[in-house]
Coordinates of C-alpha atoms in Angstrom, one line a residue:
M335 CA 23.5 -12.5 15.8
Q336 CA 22.1 -11.7 12.1
V337 CA 18.6 -12.1 14.3
V338 CA 20.0 -9.2 16.2
A339 CA 20.3 -6.9 13.9
V340 CA 17.5 -7.5 12.0
L341 CA 15.1 -7.0 15.1
G342 CA 17.4 -3.9 16.0
A343 CA 17.5 -2.1 12.9
A344 CA 13.0 -3.0 12.8
L345 CA 13.1 -1.2 16.5
G346 CA 14.8 1.6 15.1
V347 CA 12.6 2.4 11.8
I348 CA 9.4 1.8 14.1
L349 CA 10.3 4.1 17.1
F350 CA 12.0 7.4 15.2
P351 CA 8.8 9.4 14.8
M352 CA 8.9 9.2 18.6
T353 CA 11.7 10.4 18.9
G354 CA 10.5 14.2 17.8
P355 CA 12.2 14.8 14.9
G356 CA 11.1 17.7 13.3
P357 CA 8.8 18.0 10.1
F358 CA 11.6 18.1 8.2
I359 CA 13.3 15.4 8.9
L360 CA 10.3 12.9 9.4
S361 CA 9.7 13.9 5.3
V362 CA 13.3 12.9 4.9
G363 CA 12.6 9.9 6.7
V364 CA 9.6 9.2 4.0
V365 CA 11.8 9.6 1.1
I366 CA 14.2 7.3 2.0
L367 CA 11.3 4.7 2.9
S368 CA 9.5 5.7 -0.3
Y369 CA 13.1 4.6 -2.3
A370 CA 13.4 1.8 0.0
C371 CA 10.0 0.0 -1.5
M372 CA 10.8 1.7 -5.3
A373 CA 14.7 -0.3 -4.2
T374 CA 12.9 -3.4 -3.5
G375 CA 10.2 -4.0 -5.9
W376 CA 12.8 -3.7 -8.7
N377 CA 15.0 -6.4 -7.0
F378 CA 12.1 -8.8 -7.8
V379 CA 14.0 -8.6 -10.7
G380 CA 17.1 -7.6 -10.8
G381 CA 17.9 -10.2 -7.7
F382 CA 15.8 -12.8 -8.9
T383 CA 16.6 -13.2 -12.7
G384 CA 20.1 -10.7 -13.2
Y385 CA 17.9 -8.4 -15.3
M386 CA 19.4 -4.9 -15.2
S387 CA 16.2 -2.9 -15.8
L388 CA 16.9 1.3 -15.4
G389 CA 13.1 1.8 -17.0
H390 CA 11.8 1.0 -13.6
A391 CA 11.1 4.4 -13.2
A392 CA 8.4 3.7 -15.8
Y393 CA 5.7 1.5 -13.4
T394 CA 6.4 4.1 -10.5
G395 CA 5.6 7.0 -12.4
L396 CA 2.5 5.4 -14.2
G397 CA 1.3 3.4 -10.6
G398 CA 1.6 7.8 -9.4
Y399 CA -0.2 8.6 -12.5
V400 CA -3.1 6.0 -12.4
V401 CA -4.2 6.5 -8.6
A402 CA -4.3 10.6 -9.3
L403 CA -6.7 9.7 -12.3
L404 CA -8.5 7.3 -10.6
I405 CA -9.1 10.0 -8.0
L406 CA -9.8 12.6 -10.4
R407 CA -12.0 11.5 -12.8
A408 CA -13.5 8.3 -11.5
D409 CA -14.2 9.4 -7.8
V410 CA -12.7 6.2 -6.6
P411 CA -11.3 6.6 -2.9
S412 CA -8.0 6.8 -2.5
W413 CA -6.9 3.8 -0.8
P414 CA -8.8 1.6 -3.7
A415 CA -7.4 3.0 -6.2
L416 CA -3.8 2.7 -4.9
F417 CA -4.5 -1.1 -5.2
L418 CA -6.4 -0.6 -8.8
G419 CA -4.2 1.2 -10.5
A420 CA -1.1 -1.0 -9.2
L421 CA -2.8 -4.1 -10.5
L422 CA -3.5 -1.5 -13.9
V423 CA 0.1 -1.2 -13.7
A424 CA 0.7 -4.8 -13.3
A425 CA -1.8 -5.4 -16.4
F426 CA 0.4 -3.0 -18.8
A427 CA 3.6 -4.3 -17.8
V428 CA 2.5 -7.9 -19.2
P429 CA 2.8 -6.6 -23.0
I430 CA 6.0 -4.7 -21.9
G431 CA 7.4 -7.7 -20.6
F432 CA 6.4 -9.9 -23.5
A433 CA 8.4 -7.3 -25.3
S434 CA 11.1 -6.4 -23.1
L435 CA 12.3 -10.1 -22.0
R436 CA 12.9 -11.4 -25.5
V437 CA 16.0 -9.7 -24.8
R438 CA 19.3 -10.1 -22.8
G439 CA 21.9 -8.0 -21.6
A440 CA 22.9 -4.1 -22.9
S441 CA 19.3 -5.1 -25.4
F442 CA 17.0 -4.9 -22.4
V443 CA 18.5 -1.9 -21.0
I444 CA 17.8 -0.1 -23.9
V445 CA 14.8 -1.3 -24.3
S446 CA 13.6 -0.8 -20.6
I447 CA 15.6 3.3 -20.9
A448 CA 12.9 3.5 -24.4
L449 CA 9.6 2.9 -22.0
V450 CA 10.3 5.7 -19.7
L451 CA 11.4 8.0 -22.6
I452 CA 7.9 7.2 -24.4
L453 CA 5.7 7.4 -20.9
L454 CA 7.3 10.4 -20.8
L455 CA 6.5 12.4 -24.5
V456 CA 3.0 11.2 -23.4
F457 CA 2.5 12.8 -20.1
Q458 CA 3.9 15.6 -21.3
S459 CA 2.1 15.7 -24.5
W460 CA -1.5 14.5 -23.1
S461 CA -1.9 17.5 -20.9
D462 CA -5.5 17.4 -21.0
V463 CA -5.5 14.5 -18.9
T464 CA -2.1 14.2 -16.9
G465 CA -1.7 17.6 -16.7
G466 CA 1.2 18.4 -18.8
S467 CA 4.7 20.6 -17.8
N468 CA 2.5 22.3 -15.3
G469 CA 1.8 19.0 -13.4
L470 CA -1.2 17.4 -11.6
R471 CA -2.4 17.9 -7.9
V472 CA -3.4 14.6 -5.9
P473 CA -5.6 15.0 -3.5
R474 CA -4.6 13.4 -0.2
P475 CA -6.6 10.6 2.0
F476 CA -6.4 12.3 5.0
G477 CA -8.8 15.2 5.8
P478 CA -7.7 19.3 6.4
E479 CA -7.5 18.5 10.0
V480 CA -4.7 16.4 9.4
L481 CA -1.9 18.9 9.7
R482 CA 1.4 18.3 7.8
P483 CA 3.4 16.3 10.2
E484 CA 0.7 14.3 11.2
Q485 CA 0.5 13.2 7.3
H486 CA 4.1 12.5 7.5
E487 CA 4.6 10.7 10.5
R488 CA 0.9 8.8 9.5
F489 CA 2.2 8.0 5.5
Y490 CA 6.0 6.9 6.9
Y491 CA 3.9 4.1 9.5
L492 CA 2.5 3.3 5.7
H493 CA 5.3 2.9 4.1
V494 CA 6.9 0.7 6.5
A495 CA 3.8 -1.3 6.4
L496 CA 4.1 -1.9 2.6
L497 CA 7.8 -2.8 3.1
V498 CA 8.0 -5.5 5.0
V499 CA 5.3 -6.5 2.9
M500 CA 7.4 -6.4 0.1
L501 CA 10.0 -8.4 2.6
L502 CA 7.6 -10.8 3.1
A503 CA 6.9 -11.8 -1.0
W504 CA 10.6 -11.6 -1.6
W505 CA 11.5 -13.8 1.6
A506 CA 8.3 -16.3 0.0
I507 CA 9.5 -16.3 -3.4
D508 CA 13.1 -16.7 -2.4
R509 CA 12.3 -20.0 -0.6
S510 CA 10.1 -21.1 -2.9
R511 CA 10.5 -23.5 -6.8
F512 CA 9.4 -20.5 -8.7
G513 CA 12.4 -18.7 -6.4
A514 CA 15.1 -21.7 -7.5
G515 CA 14.1 -21.7 -11.3
L516 CA 14.4 -17.7 -11.3
K517 CA 17.9 -18.3 -9.9
A518 CA 18.9 -20.6 -12.1
I519 CA 18.0 -18.2 -14.6
R520 CA 20.4 -15.7 -13.3
E521 CA 23.0 -18.2 -13.1
D522 CA 22.8 -19.8 -16.6
E523 CA 19.1 -18.7 -18.5
D524 CA 20.5 -21.6 -21.5
K525 CA 21.2 -24.6 -19.0
A526 CA 18.0 -23.3 -16.7
Q527 CA 16.0 -23.8 -19.6
S528 CA 17.7 -27.2 -20.9
L529 CA 16.8 -28.8 -17.3
G530 CA 12.8 -28.1 -18.2
V531 CA 12.9 -24.7 -16.2
P532 CA 10.2 -22.7 -18.1
T533 CA 12.9 -19.4 -18.5
F534 CA 10.1 -17.4 -20.3
G535 CA 7.4 -18.0 -18.2
Y536 CA 8.7 -17.6 -15.2
K537 CA 10.7 -13.9 -16.3
L538 CA 7.4 -12.9 -17.0
A539 CA 5.7 -13.8 -13.7
V540 CA 8.6 -11.9 -11.8
Y541 CA 8.4 -8.9 -14.3
V542 CA 4.7 -8.4 -13.3
I543 CA 5.0 -9.4 -10.2
S544 CA 8.0 -6.1 -9.7
A545 CA 6.0 -3.5 -11.6
F546 CA 2.9 -4.2 -9.3
F547 CA 5.1 -3.4 -6.4
T548 CA 7.0 -0.5 -8.0
A549 CA 3.3 0.8 -8.5
L550 CA 2.5 0.6 -5.2
A551 CA 5.6 2.5 -3.8
G552 CA 4.7 5.0 -6.7
G553 CA 0.9 5.3 -6.4
M554 CA 1.8 5.6 -2.5
Y555 CA 4.5 8.5 -2.6
A556 CA 1.9 10.4 -5.2
L557 CA -1.1 10.3 -2.1
W558 CA 2.3 11.6 0.3
F559 CA 3.4 14.6 -1.9
G560 CA 0.1 15.2 -3.6
F561 CA 2.1 16.7 -6.9
L562 CA 2.9 14.9 -9.9
D563 CA 5.4 16.2 -13.0
P564 CA 6.1 13.9 -15.4
I565 CA 9.5 15.1 -15.5
F566 CA 10.5 13.9 -12.4
Q567 CA 8.2 10.8 -12.2
F568 CA 9.1 9.5 -15.6
S569 CA 12.8 10.8 -14.4
I570 CA 16.4 7.8 -15.6
L571 CA 17.7 9.1 -12.3
I572 CA 14.5 7.0 -10.6
G573 CA 15.5 3.8 -12.2
S574 CA 19.0 4.3 -11.6
Y575 CA 19.0 5.2 -7.8
M576 CA 16.7 2.0 -7.8
V577 CA 19.9 0.1 -9.2
L578 CA 22.4 2.0 -7.2
M579 CA 20.5 1.2 -4.0
S580 CA 20.0 -2.3 -5.1
L581 CA 23.9 -3.0 -5.9
L582 CA 25.0 -1.0 -2.9
G583 CA 23.0 -3.0 -0.4
G584 CA 23.3 -6.8 -2.0
I585 CA 20.5 -7.2 -5.1
R586 CA 21.3 -11.4 -3.9
S587 CA 19.9 -10.5 -0.3
L588 CA 16.2 -9.6 1.1
F589 CA 17.8 -6.5 3.0
G590 CA 20.5 -5.3 0.6
P591 CA 18.0 -2.9 -1.0
A592 CA 16.5 -1.8 1.7
L593 CA 19.9 -0.9 3.2
G594 CA 21.2 0.8 0.0
A595 CA 17.9 2.9 0.3
F596 CA 19.2 4.7 3.4
I597 CA 22.5 5.3 2.6
V598 CA 21.7 6.5 -0.6
G599 CA 18.7 8.4 -0.3
Y600 CA 20.1 10.0 3.3
A601 CA 23.1 11.2 0.7
L602 CA 20.7 12.7 -1.6
E603 CA 18.7 14.6 1.2
F604 CA 21.8 16.0 2.6
F605 CA 23.6 16.7 -0.4
K606 CA 20.5 18.6 -1.6
A607 CA 20.2 20.4 1.8
E608 CA 24.0 21.2 1.5
F609 CA 24.5 22.3 -2.1
G610 CA 21.0 23.3 -3.1
D611 CA 20.3 23.3 -6.6
T612 CA 24.0 22.0 -7.8
Q613 CA 24.2 18.5 -9.6
F614 CA 27.5 17.7 -7.4
H615 CA 24.8 14.9 -5.2
L616 CA 25.0 13.2 -8.7
V617 CA 28.8 13.8 -8.9
A618 CA 28.9 11.9 -4.9
L619 CA 26.6 9.6 -6.0
G620 CA 28.7 8.0 -9.3
L621 CA 32.0 7.8 -7.3
L622 CA 30.3 6.2 -4.6
L623 CA 29.1 3.7 -7.0
G624 CA 32.6 3.3 -8.5
I625 CA 33.7 2.5 -4.9
V626 CA 31.1 -0.2 -4.6
V627 CA 32.2 -1.6 -8.2
L628 CA 35.8 -1.7 -7.3
F629 CA 35.6 -2.9 -3.7
M630 CA 32.3 -4.5 -2.5
P631 CA 31.1 -6.4 -6.3
E632 CA 28.4 -8.2 -4.4
G633 CA 27.3 -5.4 -2.2
I634 CA 27.7 -4.4 1.1
L635 CA 25.4 -7.3 2.6
P636 CA 26.8 -10.6 1.1
T637 CA 30.6 -8.7 1.8
L638 CA 30.2 -8.5 5.1
G639 CA 28.2 -11.7 5.5
Q640 CA 31.7 -13.3 3.7
L641 CA 33.8 -11.4 6.4
L642 CA 32.4 -12.7 9.1
N643 CA 32.5 -16.3 7.8
R644 CA 36.2 -16.2 7.4
L645 CA 36.8 -14.9 11.0
R646 CA 34.8 -17.7 12.3
P647 CA 37.4 -19.9 13.7
D648 CA 35.6 -23.1 12.9
A649 CA 34.7 -21.8 9.2
T650 CA 36.7 -24.2 6.9
S651 CA 36.9 -24.2 3.6
I652 CA 36.9 -28.0 3.1
R653 CA 34.8 -30.2 5.8
E654 CA 36.9 -33.0 7.1
Q655 CA 35.6 -36.3 7.7
S656 CA 36.9 -39.7 9.2
A657 CA 37.7 -42.7 7.4
E658 CA 34.7 -44.6 8.6
E659 CA 32.1 -41.9 7.8
L660 CA 33.3 -42.2 4.3
A661 CA 33.6 -45.6 4.4
D662 CA 30.0 -45.9 5.2
K663 CA 28.9 -43.1 3.1
N664 CA 30.3 -45.7 -0.3
K665 CA 28.7 -48.5 1.2
A666 CA 25.5 -46.4 2.0
G667 CA 26.1 -45.2 -2.8
T668 CA 25.3 -41.9 -1.1
G669 CA 29.2 -40.4 -1.2
I670 CA 30.4 -37.9 -3.5
P671 CA 27.5 -36.5 -6.3
G672 CA 28.4 -38.2 -9.5
T673 CA 29.6 -41.5 -8.5
S674 CA 29.0 -44.7 -9.8
S675 CA 26.0 -46.7 -8.7
D676 CA 26.0 -50.1 -8.3
D677 CA 24.7 -50.6 -12.1
G678 CA 28.0 -48.8 -13.1
T679 CA 25.7 -45.8 -14.5
H680 CA 26.6 -42.4 -13.3
D681 CA 22.9 -40.6 -11.8
S682 CA 23.2 -36.7 -11.9
S683 CA 19.8 -36.5 -11.9
D684 CA 18.9 -35.8 -8.3
A685 CA 20.6 -32.3 -9.1
E686 CA 18.2 -31.6 -11.7
A687 CA 15.1 -32.6 -9.4
S688 CA 15.1 -29.3 -7.6
L689 CA 13.9 -27.3 -10.9
T690 CA 12.2 -30.2 -13.0
G691 CA 10.4 -31.4 -10.7
T692 CA 11.1 -34.9 -11.5
S693 CA 12.5 -38.0 -9.5
G694 CA 15.1 -38.4 -13.3
R695 CA 15.3 -42.0 -12.3
K696 CA 13.8 -45.3 -13.9
E697 CA 11.4 -47.5 -12.7

């Protein structure tokens, strides 16, 4: 069922430009995919560690500006500039992570917001380099012979490829020992540290990975849109959108942020088209966030998964076992975890071994 749904969604995304949408509709598709890449990049931190950063617009904005400056000031070709810019932003995220990840909860949120505001002031004031409030034009990677609708289609598939790479990276981390340590941090950071997980090193590593992918998304958007404005690039709203999209779809799921980006991105473009320059779309998004928090706190995909599990006829809360099975397990010493072993001691170290990497048994 899940495989069929994923394949159907992937087929729909791939075939969308072939259905003949107009240039405006196709550009909306590019915007939604850009949001999906940003939200998935944010989810490396939010989904694995539970740290809610409202300041990831700092890395999307930096990704766009660094790519543009490499092209304009250093004559670096567009595509090498995209990856080099993401690496430079990831390097910049290392000292930021050292400082910000030492605090938790509301303090971390405040630090992340402060980073965006500082960068906004810097890029507005440094007009000789960044263009300031007048903005900065970014050369597009394709020649003038490629018309605007064709540019939309090419960038549509480029965003799809970037999103696939991000999802594969998230999936690989989720199934690794590194991912197990990150999820232990999310559940109880102090307990994870007591079990031997290098919590700060793990948090810093995934924070830098998140900054790298988010910068790639910001750089790709800059190459597509062709113009950068510091007020938009370093907006708190961009970081808030990433959080809302991930929460809506489910921050602990692989496809949750992408699903949330589709819903929120489509809603944003719809309300902007319907109500123009009014702020009604912000009111609508606030109501949407309230509904999600009240009725689907885990997000759409986890909630649907729980509902389907409840509807299965063979779903039970406790696995039924026969007396023979229980007797065989007790004889083998592999019954309920935490029961007494042959020497009368309790062995609970096996549960810790997956995080600490040791067997926990004495020779």
